[in-house]
Amino acid sequence: MEPREFKYIYGPVYSWRLGMSLGIDPVTQKSKICNFDCVYCQLGRTVQWTTQREEFVSVDAIMEEIHALAPMAIDYYTFSGRGEPTLAKNLGAMIQALRQAGKGKIAVITNAALIDQPDVQKDLSLADFVLVKLDACDQASLEAIDVPASGITFLNIVDGIKSFQRNFSGRLALQMMFMAGNISLAARIAELAREIRPDEIQLNTPLRPSVVSPVSEEELKALKKHFTGLPVVTVYEAERKEARPLDDKATVRRHGNFKKGKVHLNAP
Ligand code: SF4
């Protein structure tokens, strides 16, 4: 029998934060679709900009692929992919369908650009684990590092994360990508983390192929001191394990070269 091709699911890959993670791409498009254009993005520059939530893929199409999977050990079903998953306005319906199918734990990796919106918070609250990006400490650094679409403000992002955290019963992680451009901001980002009080803080650096160079293990260890007393982990301390994706090409399109570093940082 010919191997089955999957359009919307990819991996599994071994993620340092999620264990064996099966990716689900709810915005599947030819090119990345996002409301940020992070300078380190492993998916290349943002061409399809949008801040409007839309239905890109039907819940049935996702679930048909999930049901067609051969049995395998999965720690998390992770919404991520080739762009920002909260742009899918049926994200909540997808999470509910997975839940009803009894598929196990569900994670969403988001850039938090829309997290101040009640409909986005409602969808995210259905997940077990939400991982939000925090690379900046003010509007200027947000614009320099994450390059948001017009209208997205740092204040709304931070207020949105705080209000989401107050009502969320699952696990919340802040993920921070450090590089030369924001390493000097670590103390101010740590102050924000103390206000947000997440369950976990992940200090990361672009180890996957990127136009931005990673900071060294020593530099990341040094900036970890700003987070003393907080539940912090760094990517260099991560356990590394091999995974066997369903389809190598589909995984690389969303995830960068998953074989190169064998440790997976951004998605899923
Ligand atoms: S890293 Fe994520 S949020 Fe940033 S541009 Fe790439 S897909 Fe969008």
mmCIF file of C-alpha atoms and ligand atoms in Angstrom:
data_model
loop_
_atom_site.group_PDB
_atom_site.id
_atom_site.type_symbol
_atom_site.label_atom_id
_atom_site.label_comp_id
_atom_site.label_asym_id
_atom_site.label_seq_id
_atom_site.Cartn_x
_atom_site.Cartn_y
_atom_site.Cartn_z
ATOM 1 C CA MET A 1 0.000 0.000 0.000
ATOM 2 C CA GLU A 2 1.240 3.515 -0.895
ATOM 3 C CA PRO A 3 2.135 5.613 2.181
ATOM 4 C CA ARG A 4 -0.596 8.125 3.040
ATOM 5 C CA GLU A 5 0.173 11.805 2.423
ATOM 6 C CA PHE A 6 -0.912 14.293 5.065
ATOM 7 C CA LYS A 7 -1.662 17.936 4.260
ATOM 8 C CA TYR A 8 -2.379 19.411 7.644
ATOM 9 C CA ILE A 9 -0.543 17.335 10.202
ATOM 10 C CA TYR A 10 3.217 16.897 10.388
ATOM 11 C CA GLY A 11 5.952 15.510 12.575
ATOM 12 C CA PRO A 12 5.968 14.020 15.091
ATOM 13 C CA VAL A 13 9.127 15.717 16.269
ATOM 14 C CA TYR A 14 10.755 15.613 19.636
ATOM 15 C CA SER A 15 10.248 19.023 21.260
ATOM 16 C CA TRP A 16 12.314 20.065 24.264
ATOM 17 C CA ARG A 17 9.193 21.459 25.921
ATOM 18 C CA LEU A 18 6.485 19.064 24.778
ATOM 19 C CA GLY A 19 8.115 15.681 24.328
ATOM 20 C CA MET A 20 6.860 13.777 21.282
ATOM 21 C CA SER A 21 4.760 16.369 19.519
ATOM 22 C CA LEU A 22 2.487 15.917 16.519
ATOM 23 C CA GLY A 23 2.076 19.200 14.652
ATOM 24 C CA ILE A 24 -1.289 20.400 13.376
ATOM 25 C CA ASP A 25 -1.219 23.354 10.989
ATOM 26 C CA PRO A 26 -4.634 25.079 11.130
ATOM 27 C CA VAL A 27 -3.626 27.807 8.636
ATOM 28 C CA THR A 28 -2.051 25.535 6.009
ATOM 29 C CA GLN A 29 -1.169 27.725 3.005
ATOM 30 C CA LYS A 30 1.520 27.671 0.318
ATOM 31 C CA SER A 31 3.455 30.377 2.104
ATOM 32 C CA LYS A 32 3.648 31.420 5.733
ATOM 33 C CA ILE A 33 0.673 33.447 6.928
ATOM 34 C CA CYS A 34 1.351 35.551 9.982
ATOM 35 C CA ASN A 35 0.794 38.834 11.802
ATOM 36 C CA PHE A 36 4.493 39.019 12.767
ATOM 37 C CA ASP A 37 7.662 38.884 10.679
ATOM 38 C CA CYS A 38 10.182 37.903 13.367
ATOM 39 C CA VAL A 39 13.745 38.588 12.283
ATOM 40 C CA TYR A 40 14.764 35.033 13.215
ATOM 41 C CA CYS A 41 11.782 33.213 11.679
ATOM 42 C CA GLN A 42 12.889 29.874 10.279
ATOM 43 C CA LEU A 43 10.031 30.001 7.742
ATOM 44 C CA GLY A 44 11.425 33.024 5.888
ATOM 45 C CA ARG A 45 9.879 36.483 5.510
ATOM 46 C CA THR A 46 6.157 37.082 5.918
ATOM 47 C CA VAL A 47 4.522 37.622 2.529
ATOM 48 C CA GLN A 48 0.915 36.896 3.492
ATOM 49 C CA TRP A 49 0.234 39.409 6.260
ATOM 50 C CA THR A 50 -3.092 39.358 8.022
ATOM 51 C CA THR A 51 -4.588 40.202 11.392
ATOM 52 C CA GLN A 52 -8.061 38.903 10.518
ATOM 53 C CA ARG A 53 -9.129 35.507 11.770
ATOM 54 C CA GLU A 54 -10.432 33.247 8.996
ATOM 55 C CA GLU A 55 -11.255 29.606 8.402
ATOM 56 C CA PHE A 56 -8.326 28.249 6.379
ATOM 57 C CA VAL A 57 -8.879 24.510 6.868
ATOM 58 C CA SER A 58 -12.068 22.737 7.974
ATOM 59 C CA VAL A 59 -12.299 20.861 11.260
ATOM 60 C CA ASP A 60 -13.394 17.768 9.301
ATOM 61 C CA ALA A 61 -10.266 17.882 7.100
ATOM 62 C CA ILE A 62 -8.015 17.988 10.174
ATOM 63 C CA MET A 63 -9.914 15.212 11.947
ATOM 64 C CA GLU A 64 -9.925 13.000 8.852
ATOM 65 C CA GLU A 65 -6.111 13.074 8.921
ATOM 66 C CA ILE A 66 -5.960 12.544 12.686
ATOM 67 C CA HIS A 67 -8.178 9.459 12.385
ATOM 68 C CA ALA A 68 -6.043 8.124 9.502
ATOM 69 C CA LEU A 69 -2.858 8.115 11.615
ATOM 70 C CA ALA A 70 -1.319 4.809 12.526
ATOM 71 C CA PRO A 71 -1.113 4.283 16.300
ATOM 72 C CA MET A 72 1.920 6.082 17.731
ATOM 73 C CA ALA A 73 3.080 7.495 21.056
ATOM 74 C CA ILE A 74 2.266 11.226 21.173
ATOM 75 C CA ASP A 75 2.738 13.444 24.222
ATOM 76 C CA TYR A 76 1.074 16.516 22.718
ATOM 77 C CA TYR A 77 -1.110 17.355 19.716
ATOM 78 C CA THR A 78 0.343 20.788 18.991
ATOM 79 C CA PHE A 79 -1.276 23.578 16.981
ATOM 80 C CA SER A 80 1.498 25.488 15.269
ATOM 81 C CA GLY A 81 2.680 25.261 11.669
ATOM 82 C CA ARG A 82 3.380 27.582 8.808
ATOM 83 C CA GLY A 83 2.194 30.768 10.461
ATOM 84 C CA GLU A 84 0.227 31.931 13.481
ATOM 85 C CA PRO A 85 -2.383 29.362 14.605
ATOM 86 C CA THR A 86 -4.735 31.842 16.327
ATOM 87 C CA LEU A 87 -5.433 33.338 12.888
ATOM 88 C CA ALA A 88 -7.609 30.241 12.319
ATOM 89 C CA LYS A 89 -11.026 31.275 13.596
ATOM 90 C CA ASN A 90 -12.041 27.621 13.969
ATOM 91 C CA LEU A 91 -9.068 26.845 16.263
ATOM 92 C CA GLY A 92 -11.401 26.334 19.235
ATOM 93 C CA ALA A 93 -13.632 23.974 17.225
ATOM 94 C CA MET A 94 -10.537 21.978 16.201
ATOM 95 C CA ILE A 95 -9.418 21.654 19.827
ATOM 96 C CA GLN A 96 -12.907 20.562 20.860
ATOM 97 C CA ALA A 97 -13.032 17.945 18.087
ATOM 98 C CA LEU A 98 -9.671 16.517 19.162
ATOM 99 C CA ARG A 99 -10.837 16.496 22.778
ATOM 100 C CA GLN A 100 -14.033 14.660 21.852
ATOM 101 C CA ALA A 101 -11.978 12.099 19.942
ATOM 102 C CA GLY A 102 -10.071 11.424 23.183
ATOM 103 C CA LYS A 103 -6.730 12.121 21.579
ATOM 104 C CA GLY A 104 -4.788 13.263 24.634
ATOM 105 C CA LYS A 105 -3.063 16.478 25.604
ATOM 106 C CA ILE A 106 -3.325 19.553 23.379
ATOM 107 C CA ALA A 107 -0.884 22.464 23.095
ATOM 108 C CA VAL A 108 -0.982 25.735 21.148
ATOM 109 C CA ILE A 109 2.158 27.717 20.302
ATOM 110 C CA THR A 110 1.218 31.336 19.651
ATOM 111 C CA ASN A 111 2.929 34.667 19.125
ATOM 112 C CA ALA A 112 0.204 36.236 21.323
ATOM 113 C CA ALA A 113 -0.431 39.050 18.825
ATOM 114 C CA LEU A 114 -4.219 38.542 19.142
ATOM 115 C CA ILE A 115 -4.362 37.339 22.749
ATOM 116 C CA ASP A 116 -6.167 40.476 23.889
ATOM 117 C CA GLN A 117 -9.219 39.389 21.851
ATOM 118 C CA PRO A 118 -11.921 37.537 23.842
ATOM 119 C CA ASP A 119 -12.587 35.022 21.010
ATOM 120 C CA VAL A 120 -8.870 34.123 20.873
ATOM 121 C CA GLN A 121 -8.686 33.729 24.655
ATOM 122 C CA LYS A 122 -11.765 31.502 24.564
ATOM 123 C CA ASP A 123 -10.150 29.217 21.961
ATOM 124 C CA LEU A 124 -6.798 29.081 23.769
ATOM 125 C CA SER A 125 -8.483 28.298 27.081
ATOM 126 C CA LEU A 126 -9.587 24.931 25.634
ATOM 127 C CA ALA A 127 -5.955 23.734 25.368
ATOM 128 C CA ASP A 128 -3.953 22.002 28.104
ATOM 129 C CA PHE A 129 -0.775 23.948 27.443
ATOM 130 C CA VAL A 130 -0.398 27.381 25.820
ATOM 131 C CA LEU A 131 3.065 28.644 24.905
ATOM 132 C CA VAL A 132 3.286 32.367 24.170
ATOM 133 C CA LYS A 133 6.108 34.367 22.695
ATOM 134 C CA LEU A 134 7.688 37.243 24.649
ATOM 135 C CA ASP A 135 10.868 38.475 22.949
ATOM 136 C CA ALA A 136 10.516 42.191 23.735
ATOM 137 C CA CYS A 137 10.002 44.602 26.624
ATOM 138 C CA ASP A 138 8.338 47.564 24.865
ATOM 139 C CA GLN A 139 6.856 48.691 21.543
ATOM 140 C CA ALA A 140 10.239 49.618 20.042
ATOM 141 C CA SER A 141 11.822 46.234 20.749
ATOM 142 C CA LEU A 142 8.673 44.418 19.593
ATOM 143 C CA GLU A 143 8.943 46.278 16.284
ATOM 144 C CA ALA A 144 12.668 45.593 15.980
ATOM 145 C CA ILE A 145 12.532 41.861 16.745
ATOM 146 C CA ASP A 146 9.045 40.531 16.007
ATOM 147 C CA VAL A 147 8.004 43.147 13.402
ATOM 148 C CA PRO A 148 4.219 43.090 14.053
ATOM 149 C CA ALA A 149 1.503 44.023 11.568
ATOM 150 C CA SER A 150 0.206 47.538 11.978
ATOM 151 C CA GLY A 151 -2.215 47.936 14.900
ATOM 152 C CA ILE A 152 -0.601 45.264 17.092
ATOM 153 C CA THR A 153 0.758 46.855 20.246
ATOM 154 C CA PHE A 154 3.078 45.610 22.952
ATOM 155 C CA LEU A 155 0.729 46.908 25.642
ATOM 156 C CA ASN A 156 -2.222 44.913 24.287
ATOM 157 C CA ILE A 157 -0.078 41.783 24.066
ATOM 158 C CA VAL A 158 1.121 42.001 27.680
ATOM 159 C CA ASP A 159 -2.322 42.960 29.020
ATOM 160 C CA GLY A 160 -3.810 40.122 26.955
ATOM 161 C CA ILE A 161 -1.356 37.553 28.338
ATOM 162 C CA LYS A 162 -2.074 38.712 31.891
ATOM 163 C CA SER A 163 -5.843 38.567 31.510
ATOM 164 C CA PHE A 164 -5.613 35.164 29.803
ATOM 165 C CA GLN A 165 -3.419 33.852 32.622
ATOM 166 C CA ARG A 166 -5.915 34.964 35.285
ATOM 167 C CA ASN A 167 -8.671 32.768 33.867
ATOM 168 C CA PHE A 168 -6.745 29.870 32.331
ATOM 169 C CA SER A 169 -6.779 26.573 34.211
ATOM 170 C CA GLY A 170 -4.120 24.900 32.024
ATOM 171 C CA ARG A 171 -0.365 25.396 31.843
ATOM 172 C CA LEU A 172 1.060 28.664 30.492
ATOM 173 C CA ALA A 173 4.648 29.054 29.272
ATOM 174 C CA LEU A 174 6.424 32.187 28.118
ATOM 175 C CA GLN A 175 8.956 31.484 25.405
ATOM 176 C CA MET A 176 11.685 34.012 24.763
ATOM 177 C CA MET A 177 14.042 33.965 21.825
ATOM 178 C CA PHE A 178 17.320 35.678 22.691
ATOM 179 C CA MET A 179 19.831 37.021 20.171
ATOM 180 C CA ALA A 180 22.237 39.960 19.946
ATOM 181 C CA GLY A 181 19.304 42.356 19.365
ATOM 182 C CA ASN A 182 17.548 41.709 22.689
ATOM 183 C CA ILE A 183 20.104 40.162 25.049
ATOM 184 C CA SER A 184 20.505 43.545 26.780
ATOM 185 C CA LEU A 185 16.733 43.580 27.457
ATOM 186 C CA ALA A 186 16.755 40.374 29.510
ATOM 187 C CA ALA A 187 16.334 42.116 32.886
ATOM 188 C CA ARG A 188 13.296 44.071 31.672
ATOM 189 C CA ILE A 189 11.759 40.995 30.046
ATOM 190 C CA ALA A 190 12.320 39.119 33.334
ATOM 191 C CA GLU A 191 10.436 41.886 35.211
ATOM 192 C CA LEU A 192 7.471 41.348 32.914
ATOM 193 C CA ALA A 193 7.678 37.590 33.477
ATOM 194 C CA ARG A 194 7.472 38.217 37.248
ATOM 195 C CA GLU A 195 4.266 40.208 36.695
ATOM 196 C CA ILE A 196 2.734 37.565 34.412
ATOM 197 C CA ARG A 197 3.683 34.619 36.677
ATOM 198 C CA PRO A 198 3.617 31.827 34.082
ATOM 199 C CA ASP A 199 4.023 28.138 34.956
ATOM 200 C CA GLU A 200 7.188 27.977 32.899
ATOM 201 C CA ILE A 201 9.707 30.270 31.178
ATOM 202 C CA GLN A 202 11.681 28.933 28.228
ATOM 203 C CA LEU A 203 14.867 30.764 27.277
ATOM 204 C CA ASN A 204 15.610 30.030 23.677
ATOM 205 C CA THR A 205 17.930 31.143 20.882
ATOM 206 C CA PRO A 206 17.756 30.440 17.118
ATOM 207 C CA LEU A 207 19.519 27.073 16.930
ATOM 208 C CA ARG A 208 17.592 26.024 13.846
ATOM 209 C CA PRO A 209 18.719 27.459 10.490
ATOM 210 C CA SER A 210 18.064 31.224 10.669
ATOM 211 C CA VAL A 211 19.579 34.458 9.374
ATOM 212 C CA VAL A 212 20.103 35.439 13.022
ATOM 213 C CA SER A 213 22.963 33.902 15.013
ATOM 214 C CA PRO A 214 22.219 32.189 18.306
ATOM 215 C CA VAL A 215 23.668 33.372 21.604
ATOM 216 C CA SER A 216 26.134 30.983 23.214
ATOM 217 C CA GLU A 217 25.400 28.580 26.032
ATOM 218 C CA GLU A 218 27.454 30.795 28.382
ATOM 219 C CA GLU A 219 25.501 33.921 27.369
ATOM 220 C CA LEU A 220 22.166 32.185 27.910
ATOM 221 C CA LYS A 221 23.351 30.872 31.273
ATOM 222 C CA ALA A 222 24.403 34.405 32.264
ATOM 223 C CA LEU A 223 21.078 35.966 31.351
ATOM 224 C CA LYS A 224 19.208 33.171 33.169
ATOM 225 C CA LYS A 225 20.325 34.916 36.396
ATOM 226 C CA HIS A 226 17.772 37.663 35.726
ATOM 227 C CA PHE A 227 15.076 34.994 36.081
ATOM 228 C CA THR A 228 16.259 33.644 39.434
ATOM 229 C CA GLY A 229 13.357 32.339 41.492
ATOM 230 C CA LEU A 230 11.175 31.793 38.415
ATOM 231 C CA PRO A 231 10.439 28.389 36.787
ATOM 232 C CA VAL A 232 12.982 28.798 33.992
ATOM 233 C CA VAL A 233 14.576 26.326 31.553
ATOM 234 C CA THR A 234 17.037 27.011 28.740
ATOM 235 C CA VAL A 235 17.252 25.287 25.399
ATOM 236 C CA TYR A 236 20.868 24.260 25.992
ATOM 237 C CA GLU A 237 19.743 22.186 28.971
ATOM 238 C CA ALA A 238 17.170 20.340 26.859
ATOM 239 C CA GLU A 239 17.062 16.610 26.449
ATOM 240 C CA ARG A 240 17.606 15.519 22.838
ATOM 241 C CA LYS A 241 15.771 12.632 21.217
ATOM 242 C CA GLU A 242 15.262 11.432 17.682
ATOM 243 C CA ALA A 243 11.810 11.304 16.110
ATOM 244 C CA ARG A 244 10.548 9.791 12.869
ATOM 245 C CA PRO A 245 8.178 12.200 11.104
ATOM 246 C CA LEU A 246 5.364 10.899 8.912
ATOM 247 C CA ASP A 247 6.692 12.983 6.030
ATOM 248 C CA ASP A 248 10.093 14.691 6.105
ATOM 249 C CA LYS A 249 9.245 17.387 3.525
ATOM 250 C CA ALA A 250 5.949 18.411 5.155
ATOM 251 C CA THR A 251 7.759 18.682 8.478
ATOM 252 C CA VAL A 252 10.654 20.770 7.140
ATOM 253 C CA ARG A 253 8.163 23.194 5.496
ATOM 254 C CA ARG A 254 6.699 24.041 8.909
ATOM 255 C CA HIS A 255 9.539 23.345 11.189
ATOM 256 C CA GLY A 256 12.856 24.020 9.482
ATOM 257 C CA ASN A 257 15.429 21.253 9.327
ATOM 258 C CA PHE A 258 14.289 18.987 12.118
ATOM 259 C CA LYS A 259 17.244 16.663 11.620
ATOM 260 C CA LYS A 260 19.982 19.211 11.869
ATOM 261 C CA GLY A 261 19.917 20.006 15.590
ATOM 262 C CA LYS A 262 17.626 17.153 16.655
ATOM 263 C CA VAL A 263 16.158 19.470 19.243
ATOM 264 C CA HIS A 264 13.113 21.476 18.420
ATOM 265 C CA LEU A 265 12.569 24.945 19.613
ATOM 266 C CA ASN A 266 9.766 26.849 18.007
ATOM 267 C CA ALA A 267 7.132 24.701 16.415
ATOM 268 C CA PRO A 268 5.660 22.377 17.403
HETATM 269 S S1 SF4 B 1 8.489 33.015 14.251
HETATM 270 FE FE1 SF4 B 1 6.311 32.523 14.363
HETATM 271 S S2 SF4 B 1 5.355 34.482 14.871
HETATM 272 FE FE2 SF4 B 1 7.376 34.966 14.121
HETATM 273 S S3 SF4 B 1 7.096 35.371 11.912
HETATM 274 FE FE3 SF4 B 1 7.663 33.205 12.152
HETATM 275 S S4 SF4 B 1 5.684 32.140 12.217
HETATM 276 FE FE4 SF4 B 1 5.256 34.307 12.629
#
